[in-house]
Amino acid sequence: MSPAGDYHDVRSIAVHAEDVVSAIEANRSDGPRTVLRVTPPFDGRMRARLHVEHEGEYAEGDGQTPIHIPPSRLVADPPTRPTPDGTGDRLRADPAATYSVETHHERHTTAVAAWREALAASIVESVTLDGTGGPHRVEVTVLG
């Protein structure tokens, strides 16, 4: 048995599909890394929430440290995100369509929405938490 409230007590984490997708999208830029964070005190069922990491955000020795889960570890075989150029190429190659900026925008918006749905559908059933006490596998429950 682990010490009271240790992350090894966690059996499952709940994540909002939208949080996972948003974190993956946010990490496409050069800004701070976005993760899903599980915060102490740890218990059997926990919630992983969207969090933007900041250097030095946890003081040494101030108790248990939250667990950060990279969003890429929460998806299996993620679909490739559509690009505006790829959408434009497909539109220009479509003999039944006439290219316009408006049509390009509409098709790309639709393609990104479909990608977001497919990404949310690829969330894994379990993930390994990595903390100071070593790896610990937990179930993942998807909300929303």
Short mmCIF file of C-alpha atoms in Angstrom, two decimals:
data_model
loop_
_atom_site.label_atom_id
_atom_site.label_comp_id
_atom_site.label_asym_id
_atom_site.label_seq_id
_atom_site.Cartn_x
_atom_site.Cartn_y
_atom_site.Cartn_z
CA MET A 1 0.00 0.00 0.00
CA SER A 2 1.29 3.45 -0.88
CA PRO A 3 1.46 6.39 1.54
CA ALA A 4 -1.89 8.17 2.05
CA GLY A 5 -2.73 10.26 -0.96
CA ASP A 6 0.16 9.02 -3.13
CA TYR A 7 -0.48 9.04 -6.90
CA HIS A 8 -0.18 5.24 -6.86
CA ASP A 9 -3.63 5.29 -5.19
CA VAL A 10 -5.16 6.66 -8.41
CA ARG A 11 -7.10 4.01 -10.34
CA SER A 12 -8.64 6.23 -13.00
CA ILE A 13 -8.56 9.75 -14.35
CA ALA A 14 -11.38 11.58 -16.06
CA VAL A 15 -10.62 13.95 -18.94
CA HIS A 16 -12.84 16.14 -21.05
CA ALA A 17 -12.35 15.26 -24.72
CA GLU A 18 -12.37 18.98 -25.52
CA ASP A 19 -9.47 19.57 -23.07
CA VAL A 20 -7.34 16.90 -24.75
CA VAL A 21 -8.04 18.32 -28.22
CA SER A 22 -7.42 21.90 -27.06
CA ALA A 23 -4.11 20.93 -25.43
CA ILE A 24 -2.92 19.21 -28.60
CA GLU A 25 -3.86 22.26 -30.65
CA ALA A 26 -2.17 24.63 -28.18
CA ASN A 27 1.07 22.65 -28.35
CA ARG A 28 1.36 23.33 -32.07
CA SER A 29 2.70 26.80 -31.21
CA ASP A 30 6.02 27.73 -29.62
CA GLY A 31 4.38 28.97 -26.41
CA PRO A 32 4.36 27.25 -23.03
CA ARG A 33 3.52 23.55 -23.04
CA THR A 34 -0.10 22.64 -22.37
CA VAL A 35 -0.78 19.43 -20.41
CA LEU A 36 -3.52 17.66 -18.51
CA ARG A 37 -2.77 18.03 -14.79
CA VAL A 38 -3.79 15.73 -11.94
CA THR A 39 -3.46 17.54 -8.62
CA PRO A 40 -3.08 16.18 -5.11
CA PRO A 41 -4.48 15.06 -2.79
CA PHE A 42 -4.57 11.86 -4.82
CA ASP A 43 -7.47 9.44 -4.56
CA GLY A 44 -8.89 6.48 -6.51
CA ARG A 45 -10.72 8.59 -9.10
CA MET A 46 -9.21 11.88 -10.20
CA ARG A 47 -9.88 14.56 -12.75
CA ALA A 48 -7.18 15.68 -15.20
CA ARG A 49 -7.66 19.33 -16.15
CA LEU A 50 -6.21 21.52 -18.86
CA HIS A 51 -3.09 23.34 -17.61
CA VAL A 52 -0.40 25.56 -19.12
CA GLU A 53 3.00 24.79 -17.61
CA HIS A 54 5.13 27.57 -16.15
CA GLU A 55 8.78 27.27 -15.22
CA GLY A 56 9.28 26.98 -11.47
CA GLU A 57 5.57 26.71 -10.70
CA TYR A 58 6.05 24.15 -7.91
CA ALA A 59 8.31 24.91 -4.97
CA GLU A 60 10.64 22.16 -3.82
CA GLY A 61 9.53 20.42 -0.66
CA ASP A 62 6.02 21.90 -0.50
CA GLY A 63 4.29 18.52 -0.48
CA GLN A 64 3.10 16.38 -3.34
CA THR A 65 3.66 17.61 -6.86
CA PRO A 66 0.86 17.46 -9.43
CA ILE A 67 1.26 14.97 -12.28
CA HIS A 68 1.46 16.47 -15.79
CA ILE A 69 0.28 14.30 -18.67
CA PRO A 70 1.29 15.37 -22.19
CA PRO A 71 -1.90 15.32 -24.29
CA SER A 72 -0.17 13.31 -27.02
CA ARG A 73 0.00 10.38 -24.56
CA LEU A 74 -3.78 10.45 -24.23
CA VAL A 75 -4.47 9.64 -27.89
CA ALA A 76 -3.68 6.56 -29.96
CA ASP A 77 -2.97 6.91 -33.67
CA PRO A 78 -4.07 10.55 -33.88
CA PRO A 79 -5.34 11.66 -37.28
CA THR A 80 -3.26 14.17 -39.21
CA ARG A 81 -4.49 17.71 -38.73
CA PRO A 82 -5.70 19.23 -41.99
CA THR A 83 -3.76 22.21 -43.29
CA PRO A 84 -5.18 25.18 -45.19
CA ASP A 85 -2.89 24.35 -48.13
CA GLY A 86 -4.07 20.73 -48.22
CA THR A 87 -7.69 21.82 -48.09
CA GLY A 88 -7.06 24.28 -50.93
CA ASP A 89 -5.35 21.59 -53.02
CA ARG A 90 -8.30 19.20 -52.53
CA LEU A 91 -10.76 21.96 -53.42
CA ARG A 92 -8.88 22.87 -56.60
CA ALA A 93 -8.69 19.18 -57.56
CA ASP A 94 -12.47 18.71 -57.09
CA PRO A 95 -14.01 18.87 -60.59
CA ALA A 96 -17.45 19.53 -59.09
CA ALA A 97 -16.33 22.64 -57.19
CA THR A 98 -15.26 26.13 -58.11
CA TYR A 99 -12.52 27.60 -55.99
CA SER A 100 -13.28 30.69 -53.93
CA VAL A 101 -11.88 32.00 -50.69
CA GLU A 102 -15.27 31.47 -49.03
CA THR A 103 -15.52 27.85 -50.22
CA HIS A 104 -11.92 27.21 -49.14
CA HIS A 105 -12.69 28.62 -45.68
CA GLU A 106 -15.92 26.58 -45.34
CA ARG A 107 -14.22 23.34 -46.40
CA HIS A 108 -11.26 23.91 -44.11
CA THR A 109 -13.53 24.70 -41.16
CA THR A 110 -15.42 21.45 -41.85
CA ALA A 111 -12.16 19.49 -42.17
CA VAL A 112 -10.81 20.83 -38.86
CA ALA A 113 -14.11 20.04 -37.10
CA ALA A 114 -13.95 16.46 -38.43
CA TRP A 115 -10.31 16.20 -37.31
CA ARG A 116 -11.22 17.41 -33.81
CA GLU A 117 -13.99 14.78 -33.59
CA ALA A 118 -11.67 12.01 -34.82
CA LEU A 119 -8.97 13.11 -32.36
CA ALA A 120 -11.46 13.04 -29.47
CA ALA A 121 -12.55 9.56 -30.57
CA SER A 122 -8.93 8.34 -30.40
CA ILE A 123 -8.46 8.96 -26.65
CA VAL A 124 -6.86 5.93 -25.01
CA GLU A 125 -8.44 3.66 -22.38
CA SER A 126 -5.43 3.86 -20.05
CA VAL A 127 -2.29 5.90 -19.53
CA THR A 128 0.82 5.73 -17.38
CA LEU A 129 1.31 8.46 -14.79
CA ASP A 130 4.97 9.35 -14.32
CA GLY A 131 5.87 10.71 -10.90
CA THR A 132 8.78 10.67 -8.51
CA GLY A 133 7.77 7.18 -7.33
CA GLY A 134 7.95 5.66 -10.81
CA PRO A 135 5.33 4.85 -13.44
CA HIS A 136 1.76 3.92 -12.52
CA ARG A 137 -0.89 2.82 -15.08
CA VAL A 138 -4.46 4.13 -14.69
CA GLU A 139 -7.72 3.91 -16.63
CA VAL A 140 -8.94 6.93 -18.61
CA THR A 141 -12.59 7.97 -18.56
CA VAL A 142 -13.66 10.44 -21.26
CA LEU A 143 -16.16 13.14 -20.35
CA GLY A 144 -18.11 14.98 -23.03
#
